[in-house]
Short mmCIF file of C-alpha atoms and ligand atoms in Angstrom, two decimals:
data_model
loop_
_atom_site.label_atom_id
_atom_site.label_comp_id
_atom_site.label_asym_id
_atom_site.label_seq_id
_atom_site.Cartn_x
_atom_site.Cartn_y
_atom_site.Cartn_z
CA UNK A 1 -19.24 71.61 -15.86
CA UNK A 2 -18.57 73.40 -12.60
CA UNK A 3 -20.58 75.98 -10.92
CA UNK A 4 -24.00 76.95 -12.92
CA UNK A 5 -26.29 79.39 -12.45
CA UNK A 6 -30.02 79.23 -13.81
CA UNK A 7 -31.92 82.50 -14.51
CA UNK A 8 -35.35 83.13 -16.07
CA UNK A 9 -34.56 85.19 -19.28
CA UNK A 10 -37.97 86.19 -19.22
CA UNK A 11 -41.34 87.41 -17.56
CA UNK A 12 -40.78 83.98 -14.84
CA UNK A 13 -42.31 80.53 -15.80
CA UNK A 14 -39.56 80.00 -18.00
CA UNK A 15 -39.93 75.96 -17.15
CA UNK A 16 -36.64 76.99 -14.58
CA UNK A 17 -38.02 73.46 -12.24
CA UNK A 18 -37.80 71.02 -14.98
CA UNK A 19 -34.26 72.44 -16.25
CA UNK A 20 -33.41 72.50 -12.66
CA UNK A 21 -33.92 69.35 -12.08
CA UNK A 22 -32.62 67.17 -15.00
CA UNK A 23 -29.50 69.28 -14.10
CA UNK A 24 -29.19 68.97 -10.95
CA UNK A 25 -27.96 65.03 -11.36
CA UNK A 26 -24.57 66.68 -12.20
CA UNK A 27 -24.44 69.30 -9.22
CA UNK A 28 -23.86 68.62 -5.16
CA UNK A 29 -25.34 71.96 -4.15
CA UNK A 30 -28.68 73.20 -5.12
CA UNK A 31 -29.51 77.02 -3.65
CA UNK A 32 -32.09 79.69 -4.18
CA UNK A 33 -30.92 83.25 -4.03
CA UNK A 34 -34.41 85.52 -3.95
CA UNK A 35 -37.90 85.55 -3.79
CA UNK A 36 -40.61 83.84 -2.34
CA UNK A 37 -43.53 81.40 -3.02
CA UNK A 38 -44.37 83.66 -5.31
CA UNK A 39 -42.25 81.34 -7.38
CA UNK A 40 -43.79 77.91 -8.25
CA UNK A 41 -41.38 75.85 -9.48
CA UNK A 42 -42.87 72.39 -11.06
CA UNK A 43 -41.16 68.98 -11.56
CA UNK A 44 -42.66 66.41 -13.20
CA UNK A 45 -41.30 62.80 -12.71
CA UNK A 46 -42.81 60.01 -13.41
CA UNK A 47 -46.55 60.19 -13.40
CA UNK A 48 -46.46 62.74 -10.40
CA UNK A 49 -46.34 66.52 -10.77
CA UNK A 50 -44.63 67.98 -7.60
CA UNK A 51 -44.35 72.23 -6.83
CA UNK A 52 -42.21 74.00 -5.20
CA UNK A 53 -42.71 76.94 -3.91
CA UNK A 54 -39.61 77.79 -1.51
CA UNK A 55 -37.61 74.86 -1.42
CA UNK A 56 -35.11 74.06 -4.95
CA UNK A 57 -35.67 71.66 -7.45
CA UNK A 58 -32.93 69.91 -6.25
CA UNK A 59 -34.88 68.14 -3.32
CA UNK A 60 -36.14 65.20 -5.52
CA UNK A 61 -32.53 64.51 -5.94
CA UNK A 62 -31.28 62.43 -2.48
CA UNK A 63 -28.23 62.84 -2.48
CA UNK A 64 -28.48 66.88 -3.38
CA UNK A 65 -27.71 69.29 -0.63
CA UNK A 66 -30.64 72.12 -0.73
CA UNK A 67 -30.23 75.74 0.14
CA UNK A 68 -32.63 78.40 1.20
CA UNK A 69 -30.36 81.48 0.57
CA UNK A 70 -30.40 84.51 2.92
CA UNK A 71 -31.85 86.73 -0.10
CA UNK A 72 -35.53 85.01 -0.11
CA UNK A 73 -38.24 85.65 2.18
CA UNK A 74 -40.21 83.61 4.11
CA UNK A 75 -43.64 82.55 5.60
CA UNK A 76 -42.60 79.51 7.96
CA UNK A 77 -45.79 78.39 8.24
CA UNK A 78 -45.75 77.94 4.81
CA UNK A 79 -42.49 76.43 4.23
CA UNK A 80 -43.14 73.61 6.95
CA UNK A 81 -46.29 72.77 4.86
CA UNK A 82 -43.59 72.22 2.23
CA UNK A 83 -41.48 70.41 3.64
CA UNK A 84 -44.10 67.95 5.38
CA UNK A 85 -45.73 67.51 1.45
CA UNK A 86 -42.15 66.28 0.46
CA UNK A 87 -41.56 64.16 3.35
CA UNK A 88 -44.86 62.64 2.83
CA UNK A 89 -43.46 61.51 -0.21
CA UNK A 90 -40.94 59.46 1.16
CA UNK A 91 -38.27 61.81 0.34
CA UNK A 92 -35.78 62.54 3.06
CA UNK A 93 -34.67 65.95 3.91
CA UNK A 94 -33.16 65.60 7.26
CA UNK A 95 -29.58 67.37 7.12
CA UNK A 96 -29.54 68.57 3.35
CA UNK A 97 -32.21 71.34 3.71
CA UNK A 98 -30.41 74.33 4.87
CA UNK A 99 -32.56 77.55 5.73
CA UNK A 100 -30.72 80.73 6.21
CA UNK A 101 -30.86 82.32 9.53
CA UNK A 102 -30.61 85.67 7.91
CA UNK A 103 -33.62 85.13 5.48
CA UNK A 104 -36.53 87.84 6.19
CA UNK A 105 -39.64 86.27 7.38
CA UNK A 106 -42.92 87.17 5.38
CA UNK A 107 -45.37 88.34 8.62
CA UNK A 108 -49.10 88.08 8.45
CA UNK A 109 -49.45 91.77 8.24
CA UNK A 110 -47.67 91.93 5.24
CA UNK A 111 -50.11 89.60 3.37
CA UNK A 112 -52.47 92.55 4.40
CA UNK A 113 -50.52 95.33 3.01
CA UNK A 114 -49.41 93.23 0.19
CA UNK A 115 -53.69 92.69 -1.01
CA UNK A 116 -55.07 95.59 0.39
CA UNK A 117 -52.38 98.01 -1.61
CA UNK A 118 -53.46 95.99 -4.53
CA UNK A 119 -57.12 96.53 -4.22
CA UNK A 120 -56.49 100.63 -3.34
CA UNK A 121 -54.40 100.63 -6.67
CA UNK A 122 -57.83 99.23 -8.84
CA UNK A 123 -56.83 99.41 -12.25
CA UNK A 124 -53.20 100.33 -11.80
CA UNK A 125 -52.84 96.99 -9.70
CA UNK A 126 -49.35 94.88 -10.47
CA UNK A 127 -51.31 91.73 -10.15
CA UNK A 128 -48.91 90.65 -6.97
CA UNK A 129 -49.02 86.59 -6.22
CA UNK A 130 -50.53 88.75 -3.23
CA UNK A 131 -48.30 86.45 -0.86
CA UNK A 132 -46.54 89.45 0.95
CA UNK A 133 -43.28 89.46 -0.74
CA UNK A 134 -43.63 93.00 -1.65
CA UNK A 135 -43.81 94.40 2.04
CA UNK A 136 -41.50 91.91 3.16
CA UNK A 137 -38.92 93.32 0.94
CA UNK A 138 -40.04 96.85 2.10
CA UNK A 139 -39.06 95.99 5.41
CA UNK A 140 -35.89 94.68 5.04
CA UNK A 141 -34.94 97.27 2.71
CA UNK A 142 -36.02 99.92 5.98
CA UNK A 143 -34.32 98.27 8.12
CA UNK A 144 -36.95 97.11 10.67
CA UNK A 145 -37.54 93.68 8.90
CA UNK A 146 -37.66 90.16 11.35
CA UNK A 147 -35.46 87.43 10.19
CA UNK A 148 -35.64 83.87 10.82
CA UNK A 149 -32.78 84.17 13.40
CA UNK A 150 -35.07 86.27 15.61
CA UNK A 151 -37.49 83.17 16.29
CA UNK A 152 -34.68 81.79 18.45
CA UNK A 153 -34.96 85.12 20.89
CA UNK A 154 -37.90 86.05 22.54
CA UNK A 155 -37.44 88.86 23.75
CA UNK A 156 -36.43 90.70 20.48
CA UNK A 157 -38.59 88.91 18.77
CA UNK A 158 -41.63 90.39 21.17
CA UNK A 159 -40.27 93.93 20.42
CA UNK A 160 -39.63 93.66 17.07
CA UNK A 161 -43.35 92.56 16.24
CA UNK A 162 -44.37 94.92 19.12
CA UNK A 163 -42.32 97.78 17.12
CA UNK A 164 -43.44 97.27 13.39
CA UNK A 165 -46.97 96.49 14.63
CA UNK A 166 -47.23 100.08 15.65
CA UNK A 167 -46.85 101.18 12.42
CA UNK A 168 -48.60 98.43 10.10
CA UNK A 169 -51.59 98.88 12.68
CA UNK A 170 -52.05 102.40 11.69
CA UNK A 171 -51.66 102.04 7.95
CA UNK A 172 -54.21 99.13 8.03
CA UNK A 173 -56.61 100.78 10.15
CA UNK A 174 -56.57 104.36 8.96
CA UNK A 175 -56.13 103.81 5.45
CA UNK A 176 -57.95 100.25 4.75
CA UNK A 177 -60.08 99.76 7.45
CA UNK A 178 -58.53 96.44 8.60
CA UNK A 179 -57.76 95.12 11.89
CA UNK A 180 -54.05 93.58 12.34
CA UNK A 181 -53.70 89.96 14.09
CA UNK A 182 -52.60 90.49 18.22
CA UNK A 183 -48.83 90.63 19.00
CA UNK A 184 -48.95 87.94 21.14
CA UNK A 185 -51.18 85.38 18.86
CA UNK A 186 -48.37 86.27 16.09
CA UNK A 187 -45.35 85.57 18.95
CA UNK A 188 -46.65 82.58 20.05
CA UNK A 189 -47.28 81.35 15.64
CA UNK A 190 -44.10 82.11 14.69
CA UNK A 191 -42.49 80.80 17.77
CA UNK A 192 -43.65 77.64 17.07
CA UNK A 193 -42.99 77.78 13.67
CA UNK A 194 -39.27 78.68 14.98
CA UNK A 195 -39.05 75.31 16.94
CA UNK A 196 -40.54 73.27 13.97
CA UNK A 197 -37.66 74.38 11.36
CA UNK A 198 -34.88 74.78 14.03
CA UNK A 199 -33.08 71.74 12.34
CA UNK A 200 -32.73 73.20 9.31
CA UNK A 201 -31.41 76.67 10.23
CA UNK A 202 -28.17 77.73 9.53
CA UNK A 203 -25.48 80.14 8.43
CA UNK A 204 -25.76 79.37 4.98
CA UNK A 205 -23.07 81.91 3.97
CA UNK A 206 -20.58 79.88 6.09
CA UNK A 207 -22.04 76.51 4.77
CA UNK A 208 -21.64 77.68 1.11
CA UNK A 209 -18.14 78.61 1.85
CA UNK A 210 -17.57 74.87 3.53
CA UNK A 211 -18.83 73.28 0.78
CA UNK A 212 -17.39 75.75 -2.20
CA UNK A 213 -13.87 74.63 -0.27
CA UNK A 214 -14.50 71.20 -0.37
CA UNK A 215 -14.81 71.26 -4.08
CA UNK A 216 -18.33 71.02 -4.37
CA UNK A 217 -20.46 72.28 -7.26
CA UNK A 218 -22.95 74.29 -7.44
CA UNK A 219 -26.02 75.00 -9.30
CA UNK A 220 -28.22 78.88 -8.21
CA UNK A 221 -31.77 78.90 -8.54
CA UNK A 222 -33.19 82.20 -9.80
CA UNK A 223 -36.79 82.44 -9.70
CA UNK A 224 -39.42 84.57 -11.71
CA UNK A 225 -37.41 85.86 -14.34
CA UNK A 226 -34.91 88.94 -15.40
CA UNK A 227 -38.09 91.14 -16.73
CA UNK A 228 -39.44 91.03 -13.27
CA UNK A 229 -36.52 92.20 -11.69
CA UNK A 230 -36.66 95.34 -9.16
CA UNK A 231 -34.02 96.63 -11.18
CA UNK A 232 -33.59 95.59 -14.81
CA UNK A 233 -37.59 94.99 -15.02
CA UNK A 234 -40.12 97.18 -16.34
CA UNK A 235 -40.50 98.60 -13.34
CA UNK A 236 -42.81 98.91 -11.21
CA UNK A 237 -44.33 95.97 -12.50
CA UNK A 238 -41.71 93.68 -11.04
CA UNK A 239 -41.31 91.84 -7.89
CA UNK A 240 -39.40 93.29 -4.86
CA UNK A 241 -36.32 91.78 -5.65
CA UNK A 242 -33.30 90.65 -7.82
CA UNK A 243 -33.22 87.35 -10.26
CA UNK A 244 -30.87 88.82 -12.01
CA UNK A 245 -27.34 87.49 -12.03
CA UNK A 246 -26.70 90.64 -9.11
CA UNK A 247 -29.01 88.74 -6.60
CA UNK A 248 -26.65 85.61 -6.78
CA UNK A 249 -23.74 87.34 -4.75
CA UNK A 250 -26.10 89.33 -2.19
CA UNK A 251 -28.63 86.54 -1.40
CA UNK A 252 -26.68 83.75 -1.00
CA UNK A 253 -23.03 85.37 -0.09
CA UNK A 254 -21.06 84.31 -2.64
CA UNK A 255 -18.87 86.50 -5.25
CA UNK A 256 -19.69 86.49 -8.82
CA UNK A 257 -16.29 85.41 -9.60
CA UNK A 258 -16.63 81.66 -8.12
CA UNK A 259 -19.24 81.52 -10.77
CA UNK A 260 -18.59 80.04 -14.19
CA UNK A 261 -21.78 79.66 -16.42
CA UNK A 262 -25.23 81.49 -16.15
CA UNK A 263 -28.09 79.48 -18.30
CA UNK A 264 -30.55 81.52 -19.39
CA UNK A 265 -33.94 79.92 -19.45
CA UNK A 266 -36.67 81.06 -22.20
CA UNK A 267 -39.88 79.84 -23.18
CA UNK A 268 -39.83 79.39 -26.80
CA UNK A 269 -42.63 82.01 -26.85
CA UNK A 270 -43.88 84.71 -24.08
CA UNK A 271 -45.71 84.54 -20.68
CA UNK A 272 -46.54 87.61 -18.25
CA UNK A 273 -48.76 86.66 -15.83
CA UNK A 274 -49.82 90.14 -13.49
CA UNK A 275 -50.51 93.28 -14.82
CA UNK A 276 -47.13 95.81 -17.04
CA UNK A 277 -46.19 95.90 -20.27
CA UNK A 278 -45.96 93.02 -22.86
CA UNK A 279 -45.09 94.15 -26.56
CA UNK A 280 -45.61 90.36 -28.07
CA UNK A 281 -49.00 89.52 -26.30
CA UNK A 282 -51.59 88.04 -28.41
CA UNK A 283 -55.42 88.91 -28.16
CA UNK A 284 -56.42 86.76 -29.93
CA UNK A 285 -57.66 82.99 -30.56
CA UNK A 286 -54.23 82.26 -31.21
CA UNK A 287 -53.00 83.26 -27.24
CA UNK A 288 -55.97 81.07 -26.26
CA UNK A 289 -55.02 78.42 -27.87
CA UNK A 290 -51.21 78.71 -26.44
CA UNK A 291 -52.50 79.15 -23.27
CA UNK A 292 -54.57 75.91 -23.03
CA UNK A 293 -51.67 74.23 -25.01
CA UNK A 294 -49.23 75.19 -22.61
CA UNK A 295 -51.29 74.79 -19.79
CA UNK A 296 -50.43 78.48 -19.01
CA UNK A 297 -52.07 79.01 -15.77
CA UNK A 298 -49.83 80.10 -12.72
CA UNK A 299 -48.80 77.33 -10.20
CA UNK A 300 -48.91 79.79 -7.18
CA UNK A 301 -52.36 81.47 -7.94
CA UNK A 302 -53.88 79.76 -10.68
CA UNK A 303 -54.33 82.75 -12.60
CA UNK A 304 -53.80 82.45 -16.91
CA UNK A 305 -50.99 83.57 -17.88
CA UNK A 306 -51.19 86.43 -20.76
CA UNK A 307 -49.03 84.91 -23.85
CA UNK A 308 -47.63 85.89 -26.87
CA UNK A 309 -44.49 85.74 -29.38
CA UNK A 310 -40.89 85.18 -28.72
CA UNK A 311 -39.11 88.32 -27.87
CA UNK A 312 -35.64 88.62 -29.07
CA UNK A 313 -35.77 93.00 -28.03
CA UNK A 314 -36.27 91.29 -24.31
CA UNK A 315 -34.16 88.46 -24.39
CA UNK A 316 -31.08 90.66 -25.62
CA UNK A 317 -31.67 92.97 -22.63
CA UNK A 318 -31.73 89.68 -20.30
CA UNK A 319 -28.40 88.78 -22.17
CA UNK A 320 -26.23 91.81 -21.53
CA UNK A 321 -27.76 91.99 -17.76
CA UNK A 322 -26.95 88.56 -16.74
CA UNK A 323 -24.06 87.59 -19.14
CA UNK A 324 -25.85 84.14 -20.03
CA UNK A 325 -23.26 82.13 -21.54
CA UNK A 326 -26.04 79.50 -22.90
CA UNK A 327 -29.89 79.24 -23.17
CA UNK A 328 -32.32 76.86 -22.73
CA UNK A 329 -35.66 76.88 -24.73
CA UNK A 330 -38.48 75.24 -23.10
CA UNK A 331 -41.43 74.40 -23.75
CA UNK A 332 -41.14 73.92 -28.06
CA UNK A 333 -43.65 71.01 -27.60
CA UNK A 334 -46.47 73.88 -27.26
CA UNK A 335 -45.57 75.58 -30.77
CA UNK A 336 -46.58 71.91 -32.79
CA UNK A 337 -49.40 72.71 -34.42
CA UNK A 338 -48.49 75.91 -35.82
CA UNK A 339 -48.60 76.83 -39.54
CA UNK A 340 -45.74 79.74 -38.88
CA UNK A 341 -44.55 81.26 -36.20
CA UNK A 342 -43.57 84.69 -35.22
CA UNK A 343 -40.58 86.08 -33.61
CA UNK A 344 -39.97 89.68 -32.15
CA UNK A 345 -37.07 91.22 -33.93
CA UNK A 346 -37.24 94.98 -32.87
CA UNK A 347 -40.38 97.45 -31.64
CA UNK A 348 -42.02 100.53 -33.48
CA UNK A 349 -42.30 103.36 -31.57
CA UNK A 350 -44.15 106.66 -33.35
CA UNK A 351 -42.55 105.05 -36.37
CA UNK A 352 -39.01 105.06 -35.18
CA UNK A 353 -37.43 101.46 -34.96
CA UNK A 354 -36.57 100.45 -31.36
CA UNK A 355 -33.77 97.85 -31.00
CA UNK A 356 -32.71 97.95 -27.48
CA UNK A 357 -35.59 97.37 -24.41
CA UNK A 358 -36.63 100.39 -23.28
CA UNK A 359 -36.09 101.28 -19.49
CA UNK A 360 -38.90 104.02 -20.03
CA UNK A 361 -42.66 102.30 -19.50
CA UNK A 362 -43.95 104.58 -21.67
CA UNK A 363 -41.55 104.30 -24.07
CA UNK A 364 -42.01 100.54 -23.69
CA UNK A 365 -45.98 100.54 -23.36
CA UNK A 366 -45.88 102.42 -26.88
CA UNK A 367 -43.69 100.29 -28.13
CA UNK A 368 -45.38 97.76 -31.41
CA UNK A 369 -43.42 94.59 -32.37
CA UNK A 370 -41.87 93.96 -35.51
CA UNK A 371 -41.80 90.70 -36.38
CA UNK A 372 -40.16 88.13 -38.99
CA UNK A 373 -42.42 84.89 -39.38
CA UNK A 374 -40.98 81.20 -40.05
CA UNK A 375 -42.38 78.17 -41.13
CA UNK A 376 -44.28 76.07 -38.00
CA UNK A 377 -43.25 72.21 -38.06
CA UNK A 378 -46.60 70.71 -37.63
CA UNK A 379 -45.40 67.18 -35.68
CA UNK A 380 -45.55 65.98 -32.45
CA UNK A 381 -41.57 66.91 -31.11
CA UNK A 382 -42.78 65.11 -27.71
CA UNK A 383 -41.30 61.69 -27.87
CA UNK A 384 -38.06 62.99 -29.62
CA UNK A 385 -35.13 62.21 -27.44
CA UNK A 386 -31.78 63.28 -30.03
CA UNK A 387 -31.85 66.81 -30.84
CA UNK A 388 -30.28 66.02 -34.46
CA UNK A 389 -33.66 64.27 -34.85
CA UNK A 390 -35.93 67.71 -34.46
CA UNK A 391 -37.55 68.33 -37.31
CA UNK A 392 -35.63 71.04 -39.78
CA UNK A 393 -38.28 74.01 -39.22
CA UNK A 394 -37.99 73.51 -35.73
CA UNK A 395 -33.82 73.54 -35.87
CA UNK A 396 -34.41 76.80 -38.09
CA UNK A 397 -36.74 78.51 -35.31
CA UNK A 398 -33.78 78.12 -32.27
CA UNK A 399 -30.87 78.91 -34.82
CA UNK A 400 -33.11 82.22 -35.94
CA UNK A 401 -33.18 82.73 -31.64
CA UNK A 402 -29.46 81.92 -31.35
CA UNK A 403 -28.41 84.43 -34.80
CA UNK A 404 -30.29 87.35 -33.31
CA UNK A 405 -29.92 86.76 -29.41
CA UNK A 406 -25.95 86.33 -30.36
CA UNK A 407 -26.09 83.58 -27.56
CA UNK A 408 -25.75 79.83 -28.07
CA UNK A 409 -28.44 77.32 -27.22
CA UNK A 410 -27.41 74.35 -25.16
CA UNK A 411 -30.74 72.40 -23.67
CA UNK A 412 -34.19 72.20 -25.45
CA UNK A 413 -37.15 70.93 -23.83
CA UNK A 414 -39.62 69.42 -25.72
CA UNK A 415 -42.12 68.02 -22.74
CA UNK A 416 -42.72 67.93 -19.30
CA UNK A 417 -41.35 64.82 -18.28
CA UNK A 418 -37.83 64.40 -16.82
CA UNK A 419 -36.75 62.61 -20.07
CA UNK A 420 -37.88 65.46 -22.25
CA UNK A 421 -34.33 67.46 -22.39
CA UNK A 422 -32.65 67.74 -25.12
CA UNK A 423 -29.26 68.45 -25.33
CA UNK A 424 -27.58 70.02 -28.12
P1 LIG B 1 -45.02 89.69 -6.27
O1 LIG B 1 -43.70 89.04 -6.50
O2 LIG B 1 -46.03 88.77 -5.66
O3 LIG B 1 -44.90 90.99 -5.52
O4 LIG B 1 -45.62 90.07 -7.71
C1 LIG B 1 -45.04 91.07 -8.52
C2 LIG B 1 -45.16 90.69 -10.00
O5 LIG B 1 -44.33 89.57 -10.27
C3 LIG B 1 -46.55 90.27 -10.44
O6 LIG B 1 -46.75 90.66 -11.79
C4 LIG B 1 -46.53 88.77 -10.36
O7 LIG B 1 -47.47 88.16 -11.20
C5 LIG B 1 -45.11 88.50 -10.81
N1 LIG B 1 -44.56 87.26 -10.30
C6 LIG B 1 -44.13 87.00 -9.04
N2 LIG B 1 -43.67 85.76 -8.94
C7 LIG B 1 -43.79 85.21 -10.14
C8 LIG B 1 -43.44 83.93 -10.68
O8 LIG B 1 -42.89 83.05 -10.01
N3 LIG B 1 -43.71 83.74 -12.00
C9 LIG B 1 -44.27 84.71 -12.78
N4 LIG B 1 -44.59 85.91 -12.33
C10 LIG B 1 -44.36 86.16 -11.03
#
C-alpha cells in the first residue's frame, strides 16, 4: 500500500485513532491536515487508554515521523501539555514531531468569542468543543490571524496581538460584557510557549516534500468527520474547517494526485455529538443503551454523544465527496446484543422519497428515515481475530453497507484494543 488517507465518513468519532494506529505500522509518515483539539483521538494499547488531541496517532509508533500540518490550529499551551503527557510515558518525540510554522495559533480571546457566541446563540447554539477553533478559523480566513511563526518575532508578534486586540476588546466588552486578558500578559504566554516548542517547528510543506522524494509513505489524518465539514456539512452546524479529502492538499501542501487511497471510517451505527440535524437519532431506550454500550461520551468535553442508526443517505454523500476507495466499520462490538438492526436506506420528506443528502437544513431537518431492518447476531464478536470467523448476520449487516454504499469494506473493528482489527 502506498500513500493512505483516513477520513471520518461521518458526524467525527468514527474510531479514526484506533484505525490510525494499527495502520500506521505500515506507514513512515503520519500527518494531520485540519482542526484542533476539538478532535480527540483515542488509542488503546495494552491496558492503557492514551488521547490525542493535536498530535497523530502515529506517535505511539517510534519509529513514525509525526506531522502537525499547516491547516490545524493551535493553542501551544495546550499542545506542550501534550507532548509532556507522552513523554512522560517514556515515548520519545525528539526529532519526529514536526509542527508547522504556518499553523494558526488558537489565542485566549478566541476561547472567549468561541463560548460567549455560544451562550448569545441559547437554543440555536452548535454545541462547539468551545476550544476556540471557530474564531481561530475566522481569523485566518480575514486575514489578521497569528501563526506559530510569529512567536519567533517580537515585534510583530506585539503588533499583531496589539492589532486584533483592538477589535476582540470591543466585541467582548460591548456585546458580552467581558474583559480581554492584557497584551503584554498574552506576549509574554505565548512567547514562552514559542521557546518551549521551538524544536519542533518547521516548514512542514518542505519536509513533506523531502520525505515524499525519499520514497516515504504516507498516511493523512482527518479529524471529526465529512458531515462536519465547513463545506460538505450540514452547515452551519459544522466545524470551521475541511476533513474532507479538499483539506488534505491545502493543510498540509501536498497535491491530491500523490495520493492513492482515501479510507473512509464509519461507525457501524451513528454519533453527533453538538447540536444540527441527525435523521437516524434514536430517543429512545434503545440510544441509551448504545450510548453506554459504546461508551459514547466525547473525549474532548465529555459530553454524550446523541446516537442512532447507520446512515447509508450520509455515507453515500461522504463517498462521492471524498472518493473513498475502501471503508472501515468500527465499532460492530457495540451492536451484540441486538435482536435486529436498522439501517438508513433513503429519507421521507412531505412524502416524497429522498435519496441523495440534502444540502438544504430544512430540507434535511424534515427529512424521516426509511429504513430496512436485519437480523442482530446476538454473540460476543470481541475476541474474534479472522474476519471469515464473524458470525453470518454480522457478514450480512457490512455486505448490506457495502451493496448500498457501492464501496468495498476493507478493515472491521470489533474492540478497542490494538488487536481488535479485522481485516477482510
Ligand atoms: P467546533 O469544532 O468546536 O467549532 O465545534 C463545531 C461542531 O463540531 C460541534 O457540533 C462539535 O460538537 C463538533 N465537533 C468538533 N470536533 C469534533 C470531534 O472531534 N468529534 C465530533 N464532533 C466534533
Amino acid at each position: 500500500m502506498s500513500h493512505l488517507v483516513i477520513i471520518g465518513a461521518q458526524w467525527g468519532d468514527e474510531g479514526k485513532g484506533k484505525i490510525i494506529d494499527h495502520l500506521a505500522k505500515d506507514f513512515d509518515v503520519v500527518a494531520r491536515y485540519q482542526g484542533g483539539h476539538n478532535a480527540g483521538h483515542t488509542v488503546k494499547i495494552g491496558d492503557k487508554t492514551r488521547f490525542l488531541h493535536f498530535i497523530p496517532s502515529g506517535i505511539f509508533r517510534p519509529d513514525k515521523i509525526c506531522i502537525i500540518g499547516n491547516g490545524m490550529v493551535i493553542d501551544p499551551g495546550e499542545l506542550i501539555k501534550e507532548i509532556n503527557t507522552i513523554k512522560a510515558d517514556g515515548i520519545d518525540v525528539g526529532g519526529r514531531l514536526l509542527v508547522s510554522s504556518n499553523a494558526h495559533l488558537i489565542m485566549p480571546y478566541h476561547y472567549l468569542l468561541d463560548s460567549s457566541k455560544e451562550q448569545d446563540l441559547g437554543e440555536k447554539n452548535i454545541g462547539t468543543t468551545k476550544r476556540g477553533i471557530g474564531p481561530a478559523y475566522a481569523d485566518k480566513m480575514r486575514r489578521i490571524g497569528i501563526r506559530i511563526c510569529d512567536l519567533y518575532e517580537k515585534e510583530r508578534l506585539r503588533s499583531l496581538i496589539e492589532e486584533n486586540l483592538k477589535e476582540k476588546r470591543l466585541t467582548l466588552k460591548k456585546l458580552y460584557g467581558l474583559n480581554c486578558p492584557e497584551a503584554k500578559k498574552i506576549e509574554k504566554e505565548y512567547l514562552d510557549y514559542g521557546k518551549k516548542i521551538e524544536p519542533f517547528v518547521t516548514d512542514t510543506t518542505l519536509a513533506v516534500r523531502k520525505y515524499y522524494e525519499e520514497g516515504k509513505k504516507f498516511l493523512l489524518e482527518g479529524a471529526q468527520g465529512s458531515m462536519l465539514d465547513i463545506d460538505h456539512g450540514t452547515y452551519p452546524f459544522v466545524t470551521s474547517s475541511s476533513p474532507c479529502i479538499g483539506g488534505v492538499g491545502t493543510g498540509l501542501g501536498i497535491s491530491p494526485r500523490k495520493l492513492d487511497k482515501i479510507l473512509g471510517i464509519a461507525k457501524a451505527y451513528c454519533t453527533r455529538v453538538g447540536s444540527g440535524p441527525f435523521p437516524t437519532e434514536l430517543f429512545d431506550e434503545l440510544g441509551n443503551q448504545i450510548r453506554e454500550q459504546g461508551k459514547e461520551f466525547g473525549t474532548t468535553t465529555g459530553r454524550p454523544r446523541r446516537c442512532g442508526w447507520f446512515d447509508v443517505v450520509a455515507l453515500r454523500h461522504a463517498i462521492w465527496v471524498n472518493g473513498f476507495t475502501s471503508l472501515a466499520i468500527t465499532k460492530l462490538d457495540v451492536l451484540d446484543d441486538l435482536d435486529s438492526l436498522k439501517i438508513c436506506v433513503k429519507y421521507k420528506n412531505n412524502g416524497n422519497a429522498i435519496e441523495d443528502f440534502p444540502t438544504n437544513l430544512s430540507l434535511l431537518e424534515n427529512c424521516k428515515p426509511v429504513y430496512e431492518t436485519l437480523p442482530g447476531w446476538k454473540k460476543n464478536i470481541s475476541g474474534i481475530k479472522d474476519y471469515a470467523q464473524l458470525p453470518s448476520n454480522t457478514k450480512s449487516y457490512l455486505k448490506k453497507i457495502e451493496t448500498l454504499s457501492g464501496t468495498p469494506i476493507s478493515l472491521v473493528s470489533v474492540g478497542a484494543e490494538r488487536g481488535e482489527t479485522l481485516v477482510k
